mmCIF file of C-alpha atoms in Angstrom:
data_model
loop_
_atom_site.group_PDB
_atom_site.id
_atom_site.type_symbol
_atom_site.label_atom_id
_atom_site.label_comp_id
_atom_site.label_asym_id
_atom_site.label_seq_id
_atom_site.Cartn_x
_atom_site.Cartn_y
_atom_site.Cartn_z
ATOM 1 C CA UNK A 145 -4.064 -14.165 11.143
ATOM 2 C CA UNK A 146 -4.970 -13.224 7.667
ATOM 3 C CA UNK A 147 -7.432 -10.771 6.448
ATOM 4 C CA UNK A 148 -8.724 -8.610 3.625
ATOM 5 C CA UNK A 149 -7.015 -5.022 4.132
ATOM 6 C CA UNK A 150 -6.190 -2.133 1.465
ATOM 7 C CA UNK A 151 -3.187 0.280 1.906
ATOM 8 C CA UNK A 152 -3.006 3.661 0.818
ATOM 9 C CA UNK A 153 0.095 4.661 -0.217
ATOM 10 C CA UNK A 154 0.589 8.516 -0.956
ATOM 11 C CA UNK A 155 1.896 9.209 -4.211
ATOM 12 C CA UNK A 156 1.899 5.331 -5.096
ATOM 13 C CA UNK A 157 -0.822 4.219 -7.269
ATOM 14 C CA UNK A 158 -1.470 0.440 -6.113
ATOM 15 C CA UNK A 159 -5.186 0.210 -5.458
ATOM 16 C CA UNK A 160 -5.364 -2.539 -8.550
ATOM 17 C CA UNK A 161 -2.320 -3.953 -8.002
ATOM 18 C CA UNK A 162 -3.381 -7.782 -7.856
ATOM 19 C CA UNK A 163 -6.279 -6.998 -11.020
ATOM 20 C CA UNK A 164 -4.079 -6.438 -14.422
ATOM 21 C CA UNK A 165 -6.027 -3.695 -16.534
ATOM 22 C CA UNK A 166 -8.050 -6.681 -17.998
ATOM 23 C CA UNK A 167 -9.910 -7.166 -15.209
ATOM 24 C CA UNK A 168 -11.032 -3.692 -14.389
ATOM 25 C CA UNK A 169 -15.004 -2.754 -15.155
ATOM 26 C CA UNK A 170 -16.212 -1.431 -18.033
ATOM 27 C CA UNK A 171 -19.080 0.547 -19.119
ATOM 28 C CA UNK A 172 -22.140 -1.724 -19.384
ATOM 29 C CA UNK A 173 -23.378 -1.938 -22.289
ATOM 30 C CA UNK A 174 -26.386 -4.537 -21.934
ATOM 31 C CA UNK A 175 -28.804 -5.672 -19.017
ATOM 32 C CA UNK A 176 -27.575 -8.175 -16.685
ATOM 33 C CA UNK A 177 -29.492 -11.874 -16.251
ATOM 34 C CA UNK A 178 -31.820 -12.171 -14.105
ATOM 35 C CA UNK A 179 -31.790 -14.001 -10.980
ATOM 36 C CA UNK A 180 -33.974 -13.599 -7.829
ATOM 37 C CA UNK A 181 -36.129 -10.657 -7.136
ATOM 38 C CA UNK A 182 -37.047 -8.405 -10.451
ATOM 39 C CA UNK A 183 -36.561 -4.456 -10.488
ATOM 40 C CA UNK A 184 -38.202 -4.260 -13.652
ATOM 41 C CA UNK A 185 -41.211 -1.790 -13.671
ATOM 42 C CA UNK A 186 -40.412 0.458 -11.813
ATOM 43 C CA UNK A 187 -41.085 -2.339 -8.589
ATOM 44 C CA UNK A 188 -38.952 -2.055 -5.720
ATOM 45 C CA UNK A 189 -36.403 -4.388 -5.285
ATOM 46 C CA UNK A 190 -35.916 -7.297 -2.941
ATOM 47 C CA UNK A 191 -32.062 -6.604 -2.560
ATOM 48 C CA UNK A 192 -32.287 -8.571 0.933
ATOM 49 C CA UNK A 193 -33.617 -11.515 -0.698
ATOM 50 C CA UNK A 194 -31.153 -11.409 -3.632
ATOM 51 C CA UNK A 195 -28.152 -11.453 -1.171
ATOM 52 C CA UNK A 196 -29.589 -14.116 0.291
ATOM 53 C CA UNK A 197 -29.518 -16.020 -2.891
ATOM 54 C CA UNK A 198 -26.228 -15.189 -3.853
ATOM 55 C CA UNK A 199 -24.737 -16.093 -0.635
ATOM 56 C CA UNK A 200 -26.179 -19.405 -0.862
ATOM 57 C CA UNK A 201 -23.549 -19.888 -3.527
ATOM 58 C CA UNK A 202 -20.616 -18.843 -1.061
ATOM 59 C CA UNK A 203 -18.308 -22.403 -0.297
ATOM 60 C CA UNK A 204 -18.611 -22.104 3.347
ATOM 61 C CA UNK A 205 -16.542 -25.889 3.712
ATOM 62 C CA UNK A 206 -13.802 -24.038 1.543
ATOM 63 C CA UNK A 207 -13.054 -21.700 4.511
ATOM 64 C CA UNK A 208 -14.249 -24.324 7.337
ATOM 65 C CA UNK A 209 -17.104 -22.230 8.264
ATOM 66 C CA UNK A 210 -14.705 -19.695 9.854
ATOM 67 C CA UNK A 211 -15.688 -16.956 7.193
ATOM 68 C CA UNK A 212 -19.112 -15.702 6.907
ATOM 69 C CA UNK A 213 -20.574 -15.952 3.527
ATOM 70 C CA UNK A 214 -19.530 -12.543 1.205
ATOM 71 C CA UNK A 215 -21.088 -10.765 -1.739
ATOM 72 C CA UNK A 216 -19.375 -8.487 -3.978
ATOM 73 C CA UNK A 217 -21.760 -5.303 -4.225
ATOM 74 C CA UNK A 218 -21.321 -5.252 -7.784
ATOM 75 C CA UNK A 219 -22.796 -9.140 -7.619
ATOM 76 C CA UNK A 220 -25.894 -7.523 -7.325
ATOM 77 C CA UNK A 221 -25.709 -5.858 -10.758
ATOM 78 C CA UNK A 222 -25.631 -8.672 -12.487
ATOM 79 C CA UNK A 223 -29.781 -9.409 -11.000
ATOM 80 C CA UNK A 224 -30.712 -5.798 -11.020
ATOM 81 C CA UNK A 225 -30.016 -3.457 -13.676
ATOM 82 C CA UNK A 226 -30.363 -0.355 -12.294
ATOM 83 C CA UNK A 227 -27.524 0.515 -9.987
ATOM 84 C CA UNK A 228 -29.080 3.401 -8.263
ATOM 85 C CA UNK A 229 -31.627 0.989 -6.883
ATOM 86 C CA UNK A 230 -29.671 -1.551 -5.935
ATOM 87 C CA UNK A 231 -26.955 1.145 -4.068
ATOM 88 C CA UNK A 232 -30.258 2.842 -2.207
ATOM 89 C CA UNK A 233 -31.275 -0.672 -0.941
ATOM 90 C CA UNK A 234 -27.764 -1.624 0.462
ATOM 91 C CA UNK A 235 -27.699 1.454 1.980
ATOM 92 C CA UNK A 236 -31.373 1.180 3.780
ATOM 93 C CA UNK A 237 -29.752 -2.660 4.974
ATOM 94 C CA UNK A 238 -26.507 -0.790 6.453
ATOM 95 C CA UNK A 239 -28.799 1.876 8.112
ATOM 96 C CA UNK A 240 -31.209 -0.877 9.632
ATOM 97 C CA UNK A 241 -27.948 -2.731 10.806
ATOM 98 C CA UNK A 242 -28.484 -5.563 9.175
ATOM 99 C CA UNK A 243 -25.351 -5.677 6.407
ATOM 100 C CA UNK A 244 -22.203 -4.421 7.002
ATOM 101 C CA UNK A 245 -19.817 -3.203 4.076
ATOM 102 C CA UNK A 246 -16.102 -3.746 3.823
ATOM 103 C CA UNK A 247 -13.652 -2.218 1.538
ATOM 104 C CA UNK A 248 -11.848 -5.592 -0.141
ATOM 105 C CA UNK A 249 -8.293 -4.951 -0.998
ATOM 106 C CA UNK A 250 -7.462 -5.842 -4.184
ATOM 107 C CA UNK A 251 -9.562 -3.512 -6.370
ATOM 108 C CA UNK A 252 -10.786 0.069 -4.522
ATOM 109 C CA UNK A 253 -14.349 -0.100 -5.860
ATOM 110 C CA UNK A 254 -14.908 -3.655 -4.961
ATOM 111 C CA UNK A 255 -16.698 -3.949 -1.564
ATOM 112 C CA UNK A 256 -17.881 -6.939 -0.010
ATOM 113 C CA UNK A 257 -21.102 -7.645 1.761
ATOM 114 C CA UNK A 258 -21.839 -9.669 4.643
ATOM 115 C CA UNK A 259 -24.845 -9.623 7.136
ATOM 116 C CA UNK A 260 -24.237 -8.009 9.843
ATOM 117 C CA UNK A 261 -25.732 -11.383 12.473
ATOM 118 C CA UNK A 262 -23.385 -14.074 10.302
ATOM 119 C CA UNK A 263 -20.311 -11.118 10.708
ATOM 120 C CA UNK A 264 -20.687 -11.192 14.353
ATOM 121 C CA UNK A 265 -21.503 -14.973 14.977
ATOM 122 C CA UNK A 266 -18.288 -16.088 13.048
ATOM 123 C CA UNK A 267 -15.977 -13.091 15.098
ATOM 124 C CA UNK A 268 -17.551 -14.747 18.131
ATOM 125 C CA UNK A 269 -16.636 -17.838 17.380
ATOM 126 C CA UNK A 270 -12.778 -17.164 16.207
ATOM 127 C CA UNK A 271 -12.256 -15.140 19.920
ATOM 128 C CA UNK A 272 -13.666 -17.722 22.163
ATOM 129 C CA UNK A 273 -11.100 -18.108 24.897
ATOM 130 C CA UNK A 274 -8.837 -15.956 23.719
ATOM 131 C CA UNK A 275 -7.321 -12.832 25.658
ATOM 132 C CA UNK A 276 -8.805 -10.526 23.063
ATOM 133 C CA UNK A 277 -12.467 -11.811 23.242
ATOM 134 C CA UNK A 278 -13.873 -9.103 25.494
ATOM 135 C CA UNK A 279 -12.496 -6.577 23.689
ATOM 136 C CA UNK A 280 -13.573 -7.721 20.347
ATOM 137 C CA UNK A 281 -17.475 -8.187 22.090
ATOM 138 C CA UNK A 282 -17.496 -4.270 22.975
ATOM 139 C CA UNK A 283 -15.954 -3.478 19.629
ATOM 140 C CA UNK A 284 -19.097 -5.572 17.950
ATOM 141 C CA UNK A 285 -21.591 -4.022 20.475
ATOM 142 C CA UNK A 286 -20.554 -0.287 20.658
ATOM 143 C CA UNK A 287 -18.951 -0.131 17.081
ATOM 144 C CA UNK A 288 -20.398 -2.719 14.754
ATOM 145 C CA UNK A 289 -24.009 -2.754 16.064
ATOM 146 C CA UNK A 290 -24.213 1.273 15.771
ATOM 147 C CA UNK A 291 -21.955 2.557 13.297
ATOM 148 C CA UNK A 292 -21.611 1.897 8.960
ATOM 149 C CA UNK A 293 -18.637 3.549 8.462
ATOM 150 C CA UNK A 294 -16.131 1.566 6.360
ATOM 151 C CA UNK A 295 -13.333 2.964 8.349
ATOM 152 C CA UNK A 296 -12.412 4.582 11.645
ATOM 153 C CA UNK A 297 -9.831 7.351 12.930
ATOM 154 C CA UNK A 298 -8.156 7.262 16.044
ATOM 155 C CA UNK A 299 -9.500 10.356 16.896
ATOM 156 C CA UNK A 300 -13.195 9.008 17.332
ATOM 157 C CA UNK A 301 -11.850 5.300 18.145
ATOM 158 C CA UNK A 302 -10.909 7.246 21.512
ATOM 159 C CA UNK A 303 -12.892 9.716 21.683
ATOM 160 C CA UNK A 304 -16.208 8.655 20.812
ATOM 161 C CA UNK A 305 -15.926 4.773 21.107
ATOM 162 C CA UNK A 306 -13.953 5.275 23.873
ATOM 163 C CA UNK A 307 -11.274 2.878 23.420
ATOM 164 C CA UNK A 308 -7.562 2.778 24.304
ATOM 165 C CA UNK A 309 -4.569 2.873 22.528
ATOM 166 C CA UNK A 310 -4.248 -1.068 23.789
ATOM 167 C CA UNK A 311 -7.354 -2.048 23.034
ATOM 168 C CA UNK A 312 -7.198 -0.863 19.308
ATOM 169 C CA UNK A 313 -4.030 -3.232 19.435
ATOM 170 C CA UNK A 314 -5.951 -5.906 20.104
ATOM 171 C CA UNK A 315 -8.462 -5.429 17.521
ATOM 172 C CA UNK A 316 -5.936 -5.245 14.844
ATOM 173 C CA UNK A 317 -4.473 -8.580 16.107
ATOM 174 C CA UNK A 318 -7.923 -10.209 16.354
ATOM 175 C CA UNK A 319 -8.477 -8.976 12.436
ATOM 176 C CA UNK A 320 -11.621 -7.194 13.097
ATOM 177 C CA UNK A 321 -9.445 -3.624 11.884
ATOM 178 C CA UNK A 322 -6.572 -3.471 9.587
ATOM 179 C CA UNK A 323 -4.476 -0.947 8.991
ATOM 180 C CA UNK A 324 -5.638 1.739 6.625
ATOM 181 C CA UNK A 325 -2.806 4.296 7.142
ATOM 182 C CA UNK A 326 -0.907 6.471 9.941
ATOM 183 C CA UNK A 327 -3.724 6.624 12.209
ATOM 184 C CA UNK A 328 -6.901 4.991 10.726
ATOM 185 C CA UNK A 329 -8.163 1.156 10.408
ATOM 186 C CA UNK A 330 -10.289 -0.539 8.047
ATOM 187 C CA UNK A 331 -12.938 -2.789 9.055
ATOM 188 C CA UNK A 332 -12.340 -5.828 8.573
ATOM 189 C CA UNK A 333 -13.124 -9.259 8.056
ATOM 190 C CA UNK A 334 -10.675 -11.999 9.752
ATOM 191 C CA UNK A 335 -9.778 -15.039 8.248
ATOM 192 C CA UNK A 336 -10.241 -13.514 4.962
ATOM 193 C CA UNK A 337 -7.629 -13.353 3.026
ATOM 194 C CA UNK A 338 -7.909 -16.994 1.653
ATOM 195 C CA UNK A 339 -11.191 -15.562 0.132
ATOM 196 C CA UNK A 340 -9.683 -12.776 -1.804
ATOM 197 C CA UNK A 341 -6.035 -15.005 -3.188
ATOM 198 C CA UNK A 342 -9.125 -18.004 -4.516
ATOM 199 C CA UNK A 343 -11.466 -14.837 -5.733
ATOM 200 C CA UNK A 344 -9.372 -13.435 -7.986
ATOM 201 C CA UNK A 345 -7.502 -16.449 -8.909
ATOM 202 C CA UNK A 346 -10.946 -17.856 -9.959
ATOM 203 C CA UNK A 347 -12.030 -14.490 -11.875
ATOM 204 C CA UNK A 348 -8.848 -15.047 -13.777
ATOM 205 C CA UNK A 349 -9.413 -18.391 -14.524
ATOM 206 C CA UNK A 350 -13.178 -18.070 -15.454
ATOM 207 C CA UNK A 351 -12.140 -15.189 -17.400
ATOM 208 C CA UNK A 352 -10.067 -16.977 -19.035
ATOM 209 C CA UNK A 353 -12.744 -19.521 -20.366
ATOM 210 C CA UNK A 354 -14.509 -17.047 -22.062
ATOM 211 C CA UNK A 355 -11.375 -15.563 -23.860
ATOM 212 C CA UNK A 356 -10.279 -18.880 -24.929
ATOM 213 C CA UNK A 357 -14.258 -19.744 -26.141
ATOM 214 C CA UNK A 358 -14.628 -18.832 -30.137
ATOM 215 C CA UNK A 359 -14.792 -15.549 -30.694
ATOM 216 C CA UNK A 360 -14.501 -14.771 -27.308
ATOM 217 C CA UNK A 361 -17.770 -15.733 -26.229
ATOM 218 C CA UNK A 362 -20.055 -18.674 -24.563
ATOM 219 C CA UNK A 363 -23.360 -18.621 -23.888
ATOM 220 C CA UNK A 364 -23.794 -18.110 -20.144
ATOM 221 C CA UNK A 365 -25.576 -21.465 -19.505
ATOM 222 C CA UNK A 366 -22.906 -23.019 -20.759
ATOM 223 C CA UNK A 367 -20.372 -21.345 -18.825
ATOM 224 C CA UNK A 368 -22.340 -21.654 -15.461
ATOM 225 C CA UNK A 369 -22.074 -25.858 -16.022
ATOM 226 C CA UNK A 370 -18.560 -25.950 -16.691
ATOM 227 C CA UNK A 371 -16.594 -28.149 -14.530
ATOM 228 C CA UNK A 372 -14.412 -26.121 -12.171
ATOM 229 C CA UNK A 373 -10.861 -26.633 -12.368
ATOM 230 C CA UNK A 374 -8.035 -26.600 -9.782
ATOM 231 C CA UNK A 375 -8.045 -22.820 -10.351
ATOM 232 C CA UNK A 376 -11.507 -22.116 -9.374
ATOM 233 C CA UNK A 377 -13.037 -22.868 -6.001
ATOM 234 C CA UNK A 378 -15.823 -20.896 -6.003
ATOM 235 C CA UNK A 379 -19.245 -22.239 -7.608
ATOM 236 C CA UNK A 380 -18.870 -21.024 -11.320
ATOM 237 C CA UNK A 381 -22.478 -19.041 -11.022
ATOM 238 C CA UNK A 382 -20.480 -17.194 -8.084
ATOM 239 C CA UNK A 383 -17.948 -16.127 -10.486
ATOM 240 C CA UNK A 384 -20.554 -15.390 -13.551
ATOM 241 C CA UNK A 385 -22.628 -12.972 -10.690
ATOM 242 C CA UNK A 386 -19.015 -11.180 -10.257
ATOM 243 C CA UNK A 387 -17.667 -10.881 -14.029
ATOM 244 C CA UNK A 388 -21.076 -9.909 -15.539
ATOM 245 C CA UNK A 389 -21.671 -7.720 -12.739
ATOM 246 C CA UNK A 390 -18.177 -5.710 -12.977
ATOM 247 C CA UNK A 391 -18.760 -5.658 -16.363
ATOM 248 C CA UNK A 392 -15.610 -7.653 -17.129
ATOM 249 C CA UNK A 393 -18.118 -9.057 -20.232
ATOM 250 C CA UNK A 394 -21.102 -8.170 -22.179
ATOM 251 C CA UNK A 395 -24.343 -10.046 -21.843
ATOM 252 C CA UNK A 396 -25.839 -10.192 -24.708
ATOM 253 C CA UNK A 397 -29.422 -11.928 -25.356
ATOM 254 C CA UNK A 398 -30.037 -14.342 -27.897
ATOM 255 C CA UNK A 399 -32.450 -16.924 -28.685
ATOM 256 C CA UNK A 400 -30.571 -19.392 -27.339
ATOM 257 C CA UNK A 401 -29.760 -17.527 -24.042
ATOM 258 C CA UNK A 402 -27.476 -14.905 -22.923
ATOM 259 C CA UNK A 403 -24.092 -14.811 -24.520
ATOM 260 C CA UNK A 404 -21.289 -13.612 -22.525
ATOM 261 C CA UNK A 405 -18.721 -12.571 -24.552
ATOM 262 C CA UNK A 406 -15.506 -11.055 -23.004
ATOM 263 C CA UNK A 407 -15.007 -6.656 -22.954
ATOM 264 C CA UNK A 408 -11.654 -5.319 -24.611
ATOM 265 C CA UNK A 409 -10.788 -2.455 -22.581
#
């Protein structure tokens, strides 16, 4: 069963190795576009209501409704411009139980959001009937429903979730943990790894658009009603929330719109 998972390593420096340089962030340099709830003076923001938005834009037929829908944190710059505010709010959502936040493995600061109700009813759903499914439903009761760590040792995996050595097994096979290193699991979301090979080969491809645009840039309107090709699966707004958010291009307003125009490193 495949999954998103991250190894560490030691002394090997492959956190980026599927993103080339090109597509690391950069330093913003301009506000985002925005979409959904405002942050603008000084209001709080409606970060729940924003992920709901953006996750209306995740191709659930892609993935035949076996993975829950997924935001990129850094989506969520791209609608709210001041990243302090918009980490607080996820945080508040963890705290309250009602997101859940997993480390994706193909870049070490991108980490994907999910709500916590659509995390458990698709897990649910994959284990019924299987031999793993009551071990997975204590894991999502005593773990999941309690707890926002993005990882977990062995040490409190026994000691204070009170699982055995056998039962850990299991979750690894059911691809609710992945292996993070000697002795410590991610969590995880299973099915998954068809999301991140079509994510990135999509951010390539979008990225690509712009690059190949005059002068490197495209007015965002533009971009967002582009056609996608066999490269891109993903709605193209899905892919302009996760290049203008890592700051993979600067937005920059003009009177005809927002122009996106790609960021040399």
């Amino acid at each position: 069963m495949d999954h998103i998972c991250i190894i560490f390593v030691p002394g090997m420096n492959r956190k980026r190795a599927l993103v080339s340089d090109a597509f690391k962030p950069k330093k913003r340099r301009n506000g985002p576009e925005k979409f959904g709830a405002s942050d603008e003076g000084g209001e709080p923001a409606d970060m729940k209501s924003t992920l709901e938005n953006l996750m209306t834009l995740f191709p659930r037929k892609l993935f035949n409704d076996t993975v829950p829908p997924i935001v990129l944190k850094h989506q969520l710059y791209s609608v709210h411009s001041d990243k302090t505010l918009v980490d607080k709010e996820v945080n508040k959502l963890q705290e309250s139980g009602e997101l859940l936040m997993f480390q994706l493995g193909f870049d070490s600061e991108a980490f994907g959001l999910v709500f916590a109700s659509d995390y458990k009813t698709k897990v649910l759903a994959g284990e019924e009937g299987k031999a793993t499914q009551a071990t997975v439903e204590k894991f999502l009761e005593k773990v999941v429903s309690s707890c926002t760590d993005l990882s977990f040792s062995k040490d409190k995996m026994l000691r204070e979730f009170l699982f055995t050595d056998s039962e850990i097994t299991q979750l690894v096979k059911s691809g609710v943990l992945t292996v993070r290193d000697a002795g410590s699991w991610w969590l995880s979301i299973p099915n998954s790894g068809k999301f991140t090979k079509y994510f990135i080969q999509g951010r390539k491809a979008v990225l690509g658009m712009v690059k190949k645009s005059k002068y490197n840039e495209v007015l965002r309107v533009n971009l967002e009603e582009r056609r996608t090709t066999s490269h891109v699966k993903f709605p193209m707004k899905y892919h302009v929330h996760d290049i203008v958010g890592a700051e993979l291009v600067e937005s920059i307003p003009t009177t005809s719109g927002t122009l996106l125009r790609f960021a040399d490193s």
